Amino acid sequence: MNFQLDEDRRMLADALGRYLSEQYSTDYRNKAAYGAQGFSADTYAKLAELGAIGALFKEADGGFGGDGVDISVVFEALGTHLVAEPLLGALLVGRALTEAGSDVQKAQLEGIIGGETIAALAHDEPANHYELNRVATSAQTEGDGWVLNGSKAVVLFGDQAQLLLVSARTAGAVGDEAGISLFLVPGDAAGISSRGYGRIDGGHAAELVLANVKVGADALLGKLGEGHALLERICGFGLLALAAESLGAMDVAKNHTLEYLRTRKQFGVPIGSFQALQHRMADLLLEAEQARSAVINAAAAIDNPDYLEREKALSAAKYSVGQIGTLMAEEAIQMHGGIGVTWELPLAHYAKRIIMIDHQLGDMDHHLARYIALQAQERAAAKAA
Amino acid sequence: MDLQFSPEEEAFRAEVRAFLKDHLPPELAAKVKAGQRLTRFDQENWHAILNKKGWLAYHWPQEFGGTGWSPVQKFIFDDECALAGGPRLVPFGLSMLGPVLIKYGNEAQKSHWLPRILNGDDWWCQGYSEPGAGSDLASLKTTAVRHGDHYIVNGQKTWTTQGQHANMMFCLVRTNKEVKSQQGISFVLIDMNQPGVEVRPIRTLDGDKEVNEVFLTDVKVPLENLVGEENKGWTYAKYLLTYERTGIAGVGFSMAGLEKLKVIAQRVQRNGKPLIEDPQFATRMAKVEIELLNMATTNLRVIASVADGGVPGAESSMLKIKGTVIRQELLSLVRRAMGPYALPFIEEAQFAEYADAPVGPKEAATAAAAYFNYRKLSIFGGSNEIQRNIISKMILGL
Ligand SMILES: Cc1cc2nc3c(=O)[nH]c(=O)nc-3n(C[C@H](O)[C@H](O)[C@H](O)COP(=O)(O)OP(=O)(O)OC[C@H]3O[C@@H](n4cnc5c(N)ncnc54)[C@H](O)[C@@H]3O)c2cc1C
């Protein structure tokens, strides 16, 4: 066994870490993340140049990585530095292209990897609650193309994306897995109106309304009506990415808190000398290690052909960082005392991001329930065999 | 033992309810229920309405304008106000300084300041904490040096809640450096509208600006603004804190919070069913509800055990810990119920004046911000860790 990163990954991690440490201070980040666009175009370009986006894709697709470890290395670095730039969208939409795109569709990858194209997954809707199957947006054939109608909720950078991946129903009823299809839609397609806004953790998102948005036959990504599996697959990459990002952010929260316990004095001694805090810090340490193991499990499982093994590991990781992240964020704030709830303290922004990761692609309850359902499927399969 | 409210108490509840129905402005109640930020006017207005009825300083002795209510009546009043959407009373003058002046102030101070608190003539803030003196409050460094008929005060206070509105601050200052830290502290009243007082806002993580730093440079404080005896301020400070802690328990607000959560959980859908039917969410909700019901009774037991007009001692620490943890859990559940809609944050939507359509469920506008903001509950008023230390020492004798 070897849990060390290999040479290439280490170099990537080092390069990203160095650049972000030098150029992406919390101040700089907050200006961009809470600013008019929600991210810095310069930073995004630089991250692309450093290979952070390319590392998310296989060589055959124009990247130079693409396995679970690559994804977790990149996103852990993004978490460590609280990066607000739209890499998650690049991963989700990019991997949809590599998983199911035609050659023509795949040509869009170059722009994504190069950081020129901002991409966004437009799946959530006002009435779903992390469910992949609750798609009400419809796509109806018109001529040899499609007409899309519906609303999409909290689409990350949805008002700025040039490329949207939209889930829509081509058959079946809301709640059915069958009958969902995925469409590649230009962000500026006629009929799309967007309402962009800032997020509490920095960065932007948008509500999108699609009113008779016309796309050609070539907009359909993957097989008609079979989008659910593809959606599940790409969200799997997202779960790994978000879990790794949370891990990176948690490590910082943990380290900052530890440092604070060592330096903040009350009653004439560092507060870290109080056993009440020591034990809690010790718990945070071991929980953070548990989170790291969960991410390692997920990274190892992401390309496992065994559906149940893979998806269980992914849900387990997202559940773990949801649970542990909440503890970490709340404890870190608490142990900082008053300063912990201030804007001025970088930790506060880490805490917000960690908590908000639990609101993306399913929270801890969602993934615990999903894990239980996957276990049930496993039992049923074993019985049948 | 009789756990029922008596007919008189029920009649009192009905009276409070009727009053609230007629006099609590609906727009104000709506704001409170939505978790929106209140203006200074909102708060002053509500104080004035209660004062007109004679119900503002309901826990003061009658001779100073109190109501003479029993502890249970006070509990019922708090409960009904919170359920109706009444805002939290601004505690600084009413529940903090008031009791201290009543117990330790001289006649002149009582007759001057107490009516002004009732009438809303002053907006008080609490100048206890300093950058280096938080949990270890007694280590405070702000000094007051006698100079003829006044003190000259120098130092820095921090975390001063609503200091931006305040014209007066009750303040702990060091008047003797030679003795043990608890023994050289005095309790003084400082006019904020004078040279040498500078208030700078601190922005909290949700973008709000409700706390401040206060810089005091050669600030003049007339000797008549010393409360009680010089160097005995620590006694008064601690007395005040037990009042502060009991107020922070906020059972009534948690009751209102639970009701709000239930409404949300019935409306928000998960897998095509109301969230309230989701086993995990239902479990969390049931747990917090049970805790809250237990807490309400604990609260009643604690208030019943103290004489009328008194305050609980170390027991207030129990109420503070449990009460704040329960409120935080309720806010956490509201946030969770929002799903992806916890992410959007439109600063202006924190205010009732925001006219645009909400993004997501209407509660989403404030859900995450309130959750983050109220992490403060377990920190201020003496952190929950400090409360545990107090319980260990005062109740358990450890
Ligand atoms: C929003 C807000 C509003 C406030 N409003 C006011 C106000 O109006 N007026 C005012 O005077 N103050 C106010 N405060 C200050 C508040 O009372 C202090 O923040 C609080 O007492 C904690 O002090 P601290 O922030 O310095 O934390 P610290 O004392 O530095 O504590 C840091 C951490 O160490 C823990 N700790 C410290 N000592 C011990 C110990 N012996 N054993 C175990 N754990 C320990 C604490 O619990 C905390 O978790 C406010 C604070 C906040 C956040």
PDB file of C-alpha atoms and ligand atoms in Angstrom, chain A residues 260-261 264-267 271 274-277 280 331 333-341, chain B residues 92 96 125-137 157-162 204 210-211 244 373 375-386 389, ligand 1:
ATOM      1  CA  TYR A 260      -5.625  30.075  17.797  1.00  0.00           C
ATOM      2  CA  LEU A 261      -5.767  27.713  20.760  1.00  0.00           C
ATOM      3  CA  ARG A 264      -5.065  33.236  22.269  1.00  0.00           C
ATOM      4  CA  LYS A 265      -4.606  33.879  25.954  1.00  0.00           C
ATOM      5  CA  GLN A 266      -7.337  34.123  28.546  1.00  0.00           C
ATOM      6  CA  PHE A 267      -6.914  33.726  32.295  1.00  0.00           C
ATOM      7  CA  ILE A 271      -6.891  28.728  25.793  1.00  0.00           C
ATOM      8  CA  PHE A 274      -8.050  24.048  28.864  1.00  0.00           C
ATOM      9  CA  GLN A 275      -8.908  20.398  28.664  1.00  0.00           C
ATOM     10  CA  ALA A 276     -12.455  21.186  27.565  1.00  0.00           C
ATOM     11  CA  LEU A 277     -10.981  22.571  24.347  1.00  0.00           C
ATOM     12  CA  ARG A 280     -12.652  18.864  21.226  1.00  0.00           C
ATOM     13  CA  GLU A 331     -16.484  24.082  16.438  1.00  0.00           C
ATOM     14  CA  ILE A 333     -16.172  29.302  15.051  1.00  0.00           C
ATOM     15  CA  GLN A 334     -17.010  28.454  18.639  1.00  0.00           C
ATOM     16  CA  MET A 335     -13.406  27.998  19.712  1.00  0.00           C
ATOM     17  CA  HIS A 336     -12.471  31.296  18.122  1.00  0.00           C
ATOM     18  CA  GLY A 337     -15.056  33.040  20.307  1.00  0.00           C
ATOM     19  CA  GLY A 338     -16.353  36.416  19.122  1.00  0.00           C
ATOM     20  CA  ILE A 339     -13.717  36.881  16.443  1.00  0.00           C
ATOM     21  CA  GLY A 340     -15.018  33.662  14.855  1.00  0.00           C
ATOM     22  CA  VAL A 341     -18.189  35.349  13.630  1.00  0.00           C
TER      23      VAL A 341
ATOM     24  CA  PHE B  92     -29.319  46.548  27.588  1.00  0.00           C
ATOM     25  CA  MET B  96     -29.249  44.504  32.237  1.00  0.00           C
ATOM     26  CA  CYS B 125     -25.076  49.463  25.182  1.00  0.00           C
ATOM     27  CA  GLN B 126     -22.864  47.131  27.147  1.00  0.00           C
ATOM     28  CA  GLY B 127     -19.163  47.938  27.406  1.00  0.00           C
ATOM     29  CA  TYR B 128     -17.795  44.837  29.063  1.00  0.00           C
ATOM     30  CA  SER B 129     -15.604  42.952  26.587  1.00  0.00           C
ATOM     31  CA  GLU B 130     -12.230  44.092  25.337  1.00  0.00           C
ATOM     32  CA  PRO B 131      -9.947  42.625  22.705  1.00  0.00           C
ATOM     33  CA  GLY B 132      -7.891  40.897  25.388  1.00  0.00           C
ATOM     34  CA  ALA B 133     -10.680  40.358  27.885  1.00  0.00           C
ATOM     35  CA  GLY B 134     -13.424  38.050  26.666  1.00  0.00           C
ATOM     36  CA  SER B 135     -14.074  34.963  28.714  1.00  0.00           C
ATOM     37  CA  ASP B 136     -11.587  36.337  31.203  1.00  0.00           C
ATOM     38  CA  LEU B 137     -13.583  39.491  31.625  1.00  0.00           C
ATOM     39  CA  LYS B 157     -14.183  48.030  24.262  1.00  0.00           C
ATOM     40  CA  THR B 158     -15.313  45.574  21.655  1.00  0.00           C
ATOM     41  CA  TRP B 159     -18.290  43.499  20.476  1.00  0.00           C
ATOM     42  CA  THR B 160     -20.526  46.353  21.569  1.00  0.00           C
ATOM     43  CA  THR B 161     -23.886  45.211  20.252  1.00  0.00           C
ATOM     44  CA  GLN B 162     -25.918  48.015  18.692  1.00  0.00           C
ATOM     45  CA  THR B 204     -20.031  39.869  10.954  1.00  0.00           C
ATOM     46  CA  GLU B 210     -24.623  44.998  14.596  1.00  0.00           C
ATOM     47  CA  VAL B 211     -21.466  44.911  16.710  1.00  0.00           C
ATOM     48  CA  GLU B 244     -28.356  38.459  30.541  1.00  0.00           C
ATOM     49  CA  ASN B 373     -25.261  34.911  12.593  1.00  0.00           C
ATOM     50  CA  ARG B 375     -23.544  30.985  16.028  1.00  0.00           C
ATOM     51  CA  LYS B 376     -23.015  33.952  18.334  1.00  0.00           C
ATOM     52  CA  LEU B 377     -25.601  32.596  20.789  1.00  0.00           C
ATOM     53  CA  SER B 378     -23.179  30.055  22.201  1.00  0.00           C
ATOM     54  CA  ILE B 379     -20.397  32.644  22.349  1.00  0.00           C
ATOM     55  CA  PHE B 380     -21.809  35.837  23.817  1.00  0.00           C
ATOM     56  CA  GLY B 381     -23.161  36.436  27.303  1.00  0.00           C
ATOM     57  CA  GLY B 382     -20.311  34.250  28.503  1.00  0.00           C
ATOM     58  CA  SER B 383     -19.544  31.359  26.143  1.00  0.00           C
ATOM     59  CA  ASN B 384     -21.144  27.971  26.711  1.00  0.00           C
ATOM     60  CA  GLU B 385     -17.755  26.648  27.808  1.00  0.00           C
ATOM     61  CA  ILE B 386     -17.619  29.299  30.508  1.00  0.00           C
ATOM     62  CA  ASN B 389     -17.164  25.984  34.114  1.00  0.00           C
TER      63      ASN B 389
HETATM   64  C1  LIG C   1     -22.299  38.928  18.249  1.00  0.00           C
HETATM   65  C2  LIG C   1     -21.685  39.242  19.586  1.00  0.00           C
HETATM   66  C3  LIG C   1     -22.217  40.246  20.370  1.00  0.00           C
HETATM   67  C4  LIG C   1     -21.636  40.590  21.587  1.00  0.00           C
HETATM   68  N1  LIG C   1     -22.142  41.638  22.290  1.00  0.00           N
HETATM   69  C5  LIG C   1     -21.465  42.094  23.367  1.00  0.00           C
HETATM   70  C6  LIG C   1     -21.836  43.319  24.011  1.00  0.00           C
HETATM   71  O1  LIG C   1     -22.822  43.962  23.625  1.00  0.00           O
HETATM   72  N2  LIG C   1     -21.090  43.771  25.032  1.00  0.00           N
HETATM   73  C7  LIG C   1     -20.009  43.089  25.494  1.00  0.00           C
HETATM   74  O2  LIG C   1     -19.392  43.546  26.445  1.00  0.00           O
HETATM   75  N3  LIG C   1     -19.626  41.922  24.920  1.00  0.00           N
HETATM   76  C8  LIG C   1     -20.319  41.406  23.862  1.00  0.00           C
HETATM   77  N4  LIG C   1     -19.908  40.255  23.241  1.00  0.00           N
HETATM   78  C9  LIG C   1     -18.657  39.617  23.692  1.00  0.00           C
HETATM   79  C10 LIG C   1     -18.827  38.255  24.259  1.00  0.00           C
HETATM   80  O3  LIG C   1     -19.319  38.289  25.542  1.00  0.00           O
HETATM   81  C11 LIG C   1     -17.457  37.539  24.145  1.00  0.00           C
HETATM   82  O4  LIG C   1     -17.239  37.276  22.785  1.00  0.00           O
HETATM   83  C12 LIG C   1     -17.401  36.265  24.941  1.00  0.00           C
HETATM   84  O5  LIG C   1     -17.385  36.533  26.303  1.00  0.00           O
HETATM   85  C13 LIG C   1     -16.192  35.402  24.566  1.00  0.00           C
HETATM   86  O6  LIG C   1     -15.000  36.120  24.642  1.00  0.00           O
HETATM   87  P1  LIG C   1     -13.972  36.112  23.440  1.00  0.00           P
HETATM   88  O7  LIG C   1     -14.710  36.406  22.214  1.00  0.00           O
HETATM   89  O8  LIG C   1     -12.854  36.990  23.795  1.00  0.00           O
HETATM   90  O9  LIG C   1     -13.468  34.605  23.363  1.00  0.00           O
HETATM   91  P2  LIG C   1     -12.296  33.951  24.196  1.00  0.00           P
HETATM   92  O10 LIG C   1     -12.479  34.274  25.620  1.00  0.00           O
HETATM   93  O11 LIG C   1     -11.015  34.269  23.561  1.00  0.00           O
HETATM   94  O12 LIG C   1     -12.636  32.409  24.014  1.00  0.00           O
HETATM   95  C14 LIG C   1     -12.254  31.655  22.883  1.00  0.00           C
HETATM   96  C15 LIG C   1     -12.719  30.240  23.099  1.00  0.00           C
HETATM   97  O13 LIG C   1     -12.101  29.699  24.257  1.00  0.00           O
HETATM   98  C16 LIG C   1     -13.053  29.225  25.158  1.00  0.00           C
HETATM   99  N5  LIG C   1     -12.577  29.405  26.530  1.00  0.00           N
HETATM  100  C17 LIG C   1     -12.068  30.533  27.071  1.00  0.00           C
HETATM  101  N6  LIG C   1     -11.748  30.321  28.352  1.00  0.00           N
HETATM  102  C18 LIG C   1     -12.066  29.032  28.627  1.00  0.00           C
HETATM  103  C19 LIG C   1     -11.969  28.217  29.794  1.00  0.00           C
HETATM  104  N7  LIG C   1     -11.495  28.682  30.924  1.00  0.00           N
HETATM  105  N8  LIG C   1     -12.394  26.934  29.707  1.00  0.00           N
HETATM  106  C20 LIG C   1     -12.894  26.443  28.546  1.00  0.00           C
HETATM  107  N9  LIG C   1     -12.989  27.169  27.417  1.00  0.00           N
HETATM  108  C21 LIG C   1     -12.588  28.445  27.470  1.00  0.00           C
HETATM  109  C22 LIG C   1     -14.290  30.061  24.865  1.00  0.00           C
HETATM  110  O14 LIG C   1     -15.439  29.419  25.298  1.00  0.00           O
HETATM  111  C23 LIG C   1     -14.221  30.155  23.367  1.00  0.00           C
HETATM  112  O15 LIG C   1     -14.723  28.989  22.807  1.00  0.00           O
HETATM  113  C24 LIG C   1     -20.500  39.874  22.043  1.00  0.00           C
HETATM  114  C25 LIG C   1     -19.983  38.832  21.260  1.00  0.00           C
HETATM  115  C26 LIG C   1     -20.555  38.510  20.048  1.00  0.00           C
HETATM  116  C27 LIG C   1     -19.959  37.404  19.238  1.00  0.00           C
END
